[in-house]
Amino acid sequence: MAKDVIVVVQRNALPTKKDSLDILLVSTAGACPVAVYRDIESVKAVYGPSGTTPNAKIVRKATTLLNQGKTTLADTLVTKFKIVGFDRPKSTPGTVASIAITFPAILPEKIEEGSNVTLKVGGAEIENITPNEITTGKDLAELFTSTSFTASGKIFNSAVSNTTLTYTATTIGVVSGVSDSIQIDTEINDTDNLDIYTNASVVFTNGTDATSGEDTPEALVATIKKFQSDIDNDWYLFMTDRDEPAFVKALAKFAEASEPSEAELGAGIEDHRKFYMGQTTDKNFAQETARAAVIYTDPAYIDEEPDASYTGNVAPFYPNNVTWKFKRPQNGNAASTALISLPQLKDSERDALLENHVNFLTEEYKRQYVKEGTCLDGEFIDVVLGGDWIAQRMRDLLYDILLTNANIEYTDAGFGLISTAVLQALAEAVDYNIIARDPESLAGIFTVIIPKYSESTDEQRRNRIMPDIIWEALLAGAVHQVKVKGVLRASL
């Protein structure tokens, strides 16, 4: 029975989530489950000398990532990050393929003496003449003792054990085109042709190729991709314990490829773009790659982990937009205010690094700071991070609208409701200084074109797909400025 009096009290809850960069450190010193860390002692318990997966480099990176309090201009510090450990590739010897055929103890139909018996297996045909009448599976198996066939370029030799006839490849490796079914044909005195269905069981075991176990950049990228697809894809900026140029280049390419194209998004690919921060001691390091930034240091200072120091110094500003130039990363020693060490560079070497868009600590007029705060393709780091934040925030707001409204009408009003995701995301981006403000009105410099119902096609109406919302904004990239454009497409 319904009550006569109902009192409902609702409280407007304040948002508690704090935006921060989702950082992942990748260790290659042994397998270790991904976990969230908030302090150095927890990291040392796993990756320290007495931990389950010792890796001094990861401990150093974690230390310098957290210990930027003396030199950062941010009002907070990195407070958490993830670490995952991977094994380095191991060599495997490879295996051979085999086909095991087990005949029934008693055949459902006898095979007469003198019959020409053809065994069709593995895509090959093997013939033999019966010396005696065959009524058992053991006799049938023994009829093909010391026979062989060739498939996929590999020779398969036979062996018999009771009623089981097994053909095994003489060389290791995967085979293709080998059937896992058999057929027995018998021909008596060249006049009868009879299929004998023996109810045999057939087990085909494919071989495996040997692997070299080489510790290659491609192997590490493949491992990261498998980690993404099978375990955890909830991370954005990542660093690894590999500083060799080939690894840095491969990881930078991986990050660049992580941003899906419009066609891929339309085909259903999820947007899990990544950003890579690397370090190098190669003064001639060059690779024109987006979504990756690299910082140079001299070989003597590589253990200062400048990639983690640089990240820890600037990342706490996120999502507030700041330039990554003119920052002064600390060397990671909590008891010191010293910066990472100044590399000893000739003017020509500095020019080469700048030309290749590799960041480095410099000293000008007795002031030390990092220049130029760019990605390897010359784009500024803050521009990339800001654009990615807009994409993520706009997508999140759109899903909030779709999930909290029982129905969104395919009308101008419905289109207007969807467009609030774009407008709110861009307005928030203005507050975070990602999008520039007009110097006079202080309004954000962006435009949004909201489509009308009359602009939709018959096909769009049938499929409840609204016309594209097109927007454009001017990113406030500190001293530099660049326009960013976007499209929001939604199914109602």
mmCIF file with all atom_site columns, N, CA and C in Angstrom, residues 110-150:
data_model
loop_
_atom_site.group_PDB
_atom_site.id
_atom_site.type_symbol
_atom_site.label_atom_id
_atom_site.label_alt_id
_atom_site.label_comp_id
_atom_site.label_asym_id
_atom_site.label_entity_id
_atom_site.label_seq_id
_atom_site.pdbx_PDB_ins_code
_atom_site.Cartn_x
_atom_site.Cartn_y
_atom_site.Cartn_z
_atom_site.occupancy
_atom_site.B_iso_or_equiv
_atom_site.pdbx_formal_charge
_atom_site.auth_seq_id
_atom_site.auth_comp_id
_atom_site.auth_asym_id
_atom_site.auth_atom_id
_atom_site.pdbx_PDB_model_num
ATOM 1   N N  . LYS A 1 110 ? 35.818 -55.946 -42.534 1.00 0.00 ? 110 LYS A N  1
ATOM 2   C CA . LYS A 1 110 ? 37.139 -56.520 -42.786 1.00 0.00 ? 110 LYS A CA 1
ATOM 3   C C  . LYS A 1 110 ? 37.673 -56.054 -44.134 1.00 0.00 ? 110 LYS A C  1
ATOM 4   N N  . ILE A 1 111 ? 39.007 -56.104 -44.235 1.00 0.00 ? 111 ILE A N  1
ATOM 5   C CA . ILE A 1 111 ? 39.686 -55.783 -45.489 1.00 0.00 ? 111 ILE A CA 1
ATOM 6   C C  . ILE A 1 111 ? 40.329 -57.079 -45.980 1.00 0.00 ? 111 ILE A C  1
ATOM 7   N N  . GLU A 1 112 ? 39.970 -57.525 -47.160 1.00 0.00 ? 112 GLU A N  1
ATOM 8   C CA . GLU A 1 112 ? 40.416 -58.821 -47.648 1.00 0.00 ? 112 GLU A CA 1
ATOM 9   C C  . GLU A 1 112 ? 41.885 -58.801 -48.031 1.00 0.00 ? 112 GLU A C  1
ATOM 10  N N  . GLU A 1 113 ? 42.474 -60.021 -48.010 1.00 0.00 ? 113 GLU A N  1
ATOM 11  C CA . GLU A 1 113 ? 43.860 -60.209 -48.408 1.00 0.00 ? 113 GLU A CA 1
ATOM 12  C C  . GLU A 1 113 ? 44.055 -59.767 -49.855 1.00 0.00 ? 113 GLU A C  1
ATOM 13  N N  . GLY A 1 114 ? 45.175 -59.093 -50.091 1.00 0.00 ? 114 GLY A N  1
ATOM 14  C CA . GLY A 1 114 ? 45.492 -58.644 -51.438 1.00 0.00 ? 114 GLY A CA 1
ATOM 15  C C  . GLY A 1 114 ? 44.857 -57.331 -51.839 1.00 0.00 ? 114 GLY A C  1
ATOM 16  N N  . SER A 1 115 ? 44.168 -56.721 -50.904 1.00 0.00 ? 115 SER A N  1
ATOM 17  C CA . SER A 1 115 ? 43.535 -55.441 -51.223 1.00 0.00 ? 115 SER A CA 1
ATOM 18  C C  . SER A 1 115 ? 44.574 -54.320 -51.301 1.00 0.00 ? 115 SER A C  1
ATOM 19  N N  . ASN A 1 116 ? 44.334 -53.389 -52.203 1.00 0.00 ? 116 ASN A N  1
ATOM 20  C CA . ASN A 1 116 ? 45.167 -52.185 -52.294 1.00 0.00 ? 116 ASN A CA 1
ATOM 21  C C  . ASN A 1 116 ? 44.520 -51.136 -51.384 1.00 0.00 ? 116 ASN A C  1
ATOM 22  N N  . VAL A 1 117 ? 45.141 -50.848 -50.247 1.00 0.00 ? 117 VAL A N  1
ATOM 23  C CA . VAL A 1 117 ? 44.571 -49.942 -49.244 1.00 0.00 ? 117 VAL A CA 1
ATOM 24  C C  . VAL A 1 117 ? 45.242 -48.579 -49.352 1.00 0.00 ? 117 VAL A C  1
ATOM 25  N N  . THR A 1 118 ? 44.430 -47.554 -49.480 1.00 0.00 ? 118 THR A N  1
ATOM 26  C CA . THR A 1 118 ? 44.943 -46.175 -49.580 1.00 0.00 ? 118 THR A CA 1
ATOM 27  C C  . THR A 1 118 ? 44.510 -45.391 -48.343 1.00 0.00 ? 118 THR A C  1
ATOM 28  N N  . LEU A 1 119 ? 45.494 -44.891 -47.622 1.00 0.00 ? 119 LEU A N  1
ATOM 29  C CA . LEU A 1 119 ? 45.232 -44.033 -46.454 1.00 0.00 ? 119 LEU A CA 1
ATOM 30  C C  . LEU A 1 119 ? 45.388 -42.582 -46.892 1.00 0.00 ? 119 LEU A C  1
ATOM 31  N N  . LYS A 1 120 ? 44.298 -41.832 -46.790 1.00 0.00 ? 120 LYS A N  1
ATOM 32  C CA . LYS A 1 120 ? 44.341 -40.410 -47.126 1.00 0.00 ? 120 LYS A CA 1
ATOM 33  C C  . LYS A 1 120 ? 44.409 -39.613 -45.830 1.00 0.00 ? 120 LYS A C  1
ATOM 34  N N  . VAL A 1 121 ? 45.542 -38.971 -45.603 1.00 0.00 ? 121 VAL A N  1
ATOM 35  C CA . VAL A 1 121 ? 45.746 -38.241 -44.362 1.00 0.00 ? 121 VAL A CA 1
ATOM 36  C C  . VAL A 1 121 ? 46.691 -37.073 -44.626 1.00 0.00 ? 121 VAL A C  1
ATOM 37  N N  . GLY A 1 122 ? 46.446 -35.970 -43.964 1.00 0.00 ? 122 GLY A N  1
ATOM 38  C CA . GLY A 1 122 ? 47.336 -34.826 -44.076 1.00 0.00 ? 122 GLY A CA 1
ATOM 39  C C  . GLY A 1 122 ? 47.433 -34.254 -45.467 1.00 0.00 ? 122 GLY A C  1
ATOM 40  N N  . GLY A 1 123 ? 46.408 -34.518 -46.287 1.00 0.00 ? 123 GLY A N  1
ATOM 41  C CA . GLY A 1 123 ? 46.444 -34.023 -47.647 1.00 0.00 ? 123 GLY A CA 1
ATOM 42  C C  . GLY A 1 123 ? 47.260 -34.907 -48.579 1.00 0.00 ? 123 GLY A C  1
ATOM 43  N N  . ALA A 1 124 ? 47.734 -36.064 -48.077 1.00 0.00 ? 124 ALA A N  1
ATOM 44  C CA . ALA A 1 124 ? 48.526 -36.984 -48.889 1.00 0.00 ? 124 ALA A CA 1
ATOM 45  C C  . ALA A 1 124 ? 47.820 -38.336 -48.971 1.00 0.00 ? 124 ALA A C  1
ATOM 46  N N  . GLU A 1 125 ? 48.253 -39.170 -49.918 1.00 0.00 ? 125 GLU A N  1
ATOM 47  C CA . GLU A 1 125 ? 47.718 -40.521 -50.077 1.00 0.00 ? 125 GLU A CA 1
ATOM 48  C C  . GLU A 1 125 ? 48.859 -41.525 -49.968 1.00 0.00 ? 125 GLU A C  1
ATOM 49  N N  . ILE A 1 126 ? 48.666 -42.532 -49.092 1.00 0.00 ? 126 ILE A N  1
ATOM 50  C CA . ILE A 1 126 ? 49.690 -43.544 -48.853 1.00 0.00 ? 126 ILE A CA 1
ATOM 51  C C  . ILE A 1 126 ? 49.072 -44.905 -49.166 1.00 0.00 ? 126 ILE A C  1
ATOM 52  N N  . GLU A 1 127 ? 49.718 -45.688 -50.022 1.00 0.00 ? 127 GLU A N  1
ATOM 53  C CA . GLU A 1 127 ? 49.152 -46.955 -50.469 1.00 0.00 ? 127 GLU A CA 1
ATOM 54  C C  . GLU A 1 127 ? 49.984 -48.142 -49.961 1.00 0.00 ? 127 GLU A C  1
ATOM 55  N N  . ASN A 1 128 ? 49.288 -49.272 -49.704 1.00 0.00 ? 128 ASN A N  1
ATOM 56  C CA . ASN A 1 128 ? 49.938 -50.529 -49.341 1.00 0.00 ? 128 ASN A CA 1
ATOM 57  C C  . ASN A 1 128 ? 49.031 -51.683 -49.717 1.00 0.00 ? 128 ASN A C  1
ATOM 58  N N  . ILE A 1 129 ? 49.617 -52.865 -49.967 1.00 0.00 ? 129 ILE A N  1
ATOM 59  C CA . ILE A 1 129 ? 48.862 -54.079 -50.266 1.00 0.00 ? 129 ILE A CA 1
ATOM 60  C C  . ILE A 1 129 ? 48.761 -54.926 -49.001 1.00 0.00 ? 129 ILE A C  1
ATOM 61  N N  . THR A 1 130 ? 47.566 -55.401 -48.672 1.00 0.00 ? 130 THR A N  1
ATOM 62  C CA . THR A 1 130 ? 47.389 -56.216 -47.461 1.00 0.00 ? 130 THR A CA 1
ATOM 63  C C  . THR A 1 130 ? 47.951 -57.618 -47.685 1.00 0.00 ? 130 THR A C  1
ATOM 64  N N  . PRO A 1 131 ? 48.885 -58.060 -46.806 1.00 0.00 ? 131 PRO A N  1
ATOM 65  C CA . PRO A 1 131 ? 49.438 -59.426 -46.954 1.00 0.00 ? 131 PRO A CA 1
ATOM 66  C C  . PRO A 1 131 ? 48.449 -60.491 -46.474 1.00 0.00 ? 131 PRO A C  1
ATOM 67  N N  . ASN A 1 132 ? 47.579 -60.071 -45.555 1.00 0.00 ? 132 ASN A N  1
ATOM 68  C CA . ASN A 1 132 ? 46.589 -61.001 -45.006 1.00 0.00 ? 132 ASN A CA 1
ATOM 69  C C  . ASN A 1 132 ? 45.275 -60.262 -44.836 1.00 0.00 ? 132 ASN A C  1
ATOM 70  N N  . GLU A 1 133 ? 44.259 -61.000 -44.494 1.00 0.00 ? 133 GLU A N  1
ATOM 71  C CA . GLU A 1 133 ? 42.977 -60.387 -44.169 1.00 0.00 ? 133 GLU A CA 1
ATOM 72  C C  . GLU A 1 133 ? 43.132 -59.531 -42.919 1.00 0.00 ? 133 GLU A C  1
ATOM 73  N N  . ILE A 1 134 ? 42.575 -58.307 -42.956 1.00 0.00 ? 134 ILE A N  1
ATOM 74  C CA . ILE A 1 134 ? 42.709 -57.381 -41.825 1.00 0.00 ? 134 ILE A CA 1
ATOM 75  C C  . ILE A 1 134 ? 41.345 -57.159 -41.192 1.00 0.00 ? 134 ILE A C  1
ATOM 76  N N  . THR A 1 135 ? 41.279 -57.450 -39.901 1.00 0.00 ? 135 THR A N  1
ATOM 77  C CA . THR A 1 135 ? 40.027 -57.255 -39.172 1.00 0.00 ? 135 THR A CA 1
ATOM 78  C C  . THR A 1 135 ? 40.200 -56.396 -37.921 1.00 0.00 ? 135 THR A C  1
ATOM 79  N N  . THR A 1 136 ? 41.451 -56.120 -37.500 1.00 0.00 ? 136 THR A N  1
ATOM 80  C CA . THR A 1 136 ? 41.687 -55.345 -36.273 1.00 0.00 ? 136 THR A CA 1
ATOM 81  C C  . THR A 1 136 ? 42.383 -54.030 -36.585 1.00 0.00 ? 136 THR A C  1
ATOM 82  N N  . GLY A 1 137 ? 42.205 -53.096 -35.667 1.00 0.00 ? 137 GLY A N  1
ATOM 83  C CA . GLY A 1 137 ? 42.868 -51.807 -35.817 1.00 0.00 ? 137 GLY A CA 1
ATOM 84  C C  . GLY A 1 137 ? 44.373 -51.918 -35.717 1.00 0.00 ? 137 GLY A C  1
ATOM 85  N N  . LYS A 1 138 ? 44.863 -52.876 -34.910 1.00 0.00 ? 138 LYS A N  1
ATOM 86  C CA . LYS A 1 138 ? 46.305 -53.060 -34.757 1.00 0.00 ? 138 LYS A CA 1
ATOM 87  C C  . LYS A 1 138 ? 46.929 -53.485 -36.081 1.00 0.00 ? 138 LYS A C  1
ATOM 88  N N  . ASP A 1 139 ? 46.271 -54.433 -36.763 1.00 0.00 ? 139 ASP A N  1
ATOM 89  C CA . ASP A 1 139 ? 46.797 -54.888 -38.044 1.00 0.00 ? 139 ASP A CA 1
ATOM 90  C C  . ASP A 1 139 ? 46.768 -53.769 -39.079 1.00 0.00 ? 139 ASP A C  1
ATOM 91  N N  . LEU A 1 140 ? 45.690 -52.957 -39.054 1.00 0.00 ? 140 LEU A N  1
ATOM 92  C CA . LEU A 1 140 ? 45.594 -51.857 -40.007 1.00 0.00 ? 140 LEU A CA 1
ATOM 93  C C  . LEU A 1 140 ? 46.683 -50.822 -39.760 1.00 0.00 ? 140 LEU A C  1
ATOM 94  N N  . ALA A 1 141 ? 46.956 -50.516 -38.469 1.00 0.00 ? 141 ALA A N  1
ATOM 95  C CA . ALA A 1 141 ? 48.021 -49.566 -38.144 1.00 0.00 ? 141 ALA A CA 1
ATOM 96  C C  . ALA A 1 141 ? 49.372 -50.083 -38.609 1.00 0.00 ? 141 ALA A C  1
ATOM 97  N N  . GLU A 1 142 ? 49.616 -51.399 -38.385 1.00 0.00 ? 142 GLU A N  1
ATOM 98  C CA . GLU A 1 142 ? 50.912 -51.974 -38.751 1.00 0.00 ? 142 GLU A CA 1
ATOM 99  C C  . GLU A 1 142 ? 51.100 -52.042 -40.261 1.00 0.00 ? 142 GLU A C  1
ATOM 100 N N  . LEU A 1 143 ? 50.003 -52.018 -41.015 1.00 0.00 ? 143 LEU A N  1
ATOM 101 C CA . LEU A 1 143 ? 50.114 -52.038 -42.469 1.00 0.00 ? 143 LEU A CA 1
ATOM 102 C C  . LEU A 1 143 ? 50.884 -50.816 -42.979 1.00 0.00 ? 143 LEU A C  1
ATOM 103 N N  . PHE A 1 144 ? 50.847 -49.712 -42.211 1.00 0.00 ? 144 PHE A N  1
ATOM 104 C CA . PHE A 1 144 ? 51.485 -48.469 -42.652 1.00 0.00 ? 144 PHE A CA 1
ATOM 105 C C  . PHE A 1 144 ? 52.778 -48.169 -41.887 1.00 0.00 ? 144 PHE A C  1
ATOM 106 N N  . THR A 1 145 ? 53.339 -49.222 -41.280 1.00 0.00 ? 145 THR A N  1
ATOM 107 C CA . THR A 1 145 ? 54.656 -49.078 -40.651 1.00 0.00 ? 145 THR A CA 1
ATOM 108 C C  . THR A 1 145 ? 55.681 -48.678 -41.707 1.00 0.00 ? 145 THR A C  1
ATOM 109 N N  . SER A 1 146 ? 56.578 -47.783 -41.332 1.00 0.00 ? 146 SER A N  1
ATOM 110 C CA . SER A 1 146 ? 57.680 -47.338 -42.208 1.00 0.00 ? 146 SER A CA 1
ATOM 111 C C  . SER A 1 146 ? 57.189 -46.621 -43.467 1.00 0.00 ? 146 SER A C  1
ATOM 112 N N  . THR A 1 147 ? 56.026 -45.957 -43.367 1.00 0.00 ? 147 THR A N  1
ATOM 113 C CA . THR A 1 147 ? 55.563 -45.136 -44.481 1.00 0.00 ? 147 THR A CA 1
ATOM 114 C C  . THR A 1 147 ? 55.757 -43.660 -44.129 1.00 0.00 ? 147 THR A C  1
ATOM 115 N N  . SER A 1 148 ? 55.615 -42.807 -45.109 1.00 0.00 ? 148 SER A N  1
ATOM 116 C CA . SER A 1 148 ? 55.801 -41.367 -44.870 1.00 0.00 ? 148 SER A CA 1
ATOM 117 C C  . SER A 1 148 ? 55.050 -40.576 -45.921 1.00 0.00 ? 148 SER A C  1
ATOM 118 N N  . PHE A 1 149 ? 54.900 -39.294 -45.663 1.00 0.00 ? 149 PHE A N  1
ATOM 119 C CA . PHE A 1 149 ? 54.327 -38.377 -46.650 1.00 0.00 ? 149 PHE A CA 1
ATOM 120 C C  . PHE A 1 149 ? 54.918 -36.993 -46.410 1.00 0.00 ? 149 PHE A C  1
ATOM 121 N N  . THR A 1 150 ? 54.733 -36.117 -47.369 1.00 0.00 ? 150 THR A N  1
ATOM 122 C CA . THR A 1 150 ? 55.264 -34.753 -47.267 1.00 0.00 ? 150 THR A CA 1
ATOM 123 C C  . THR A 1 150 ? 54.115 -33.757 -47.277 1.00 0.00 ? 150 THR A C  1
#
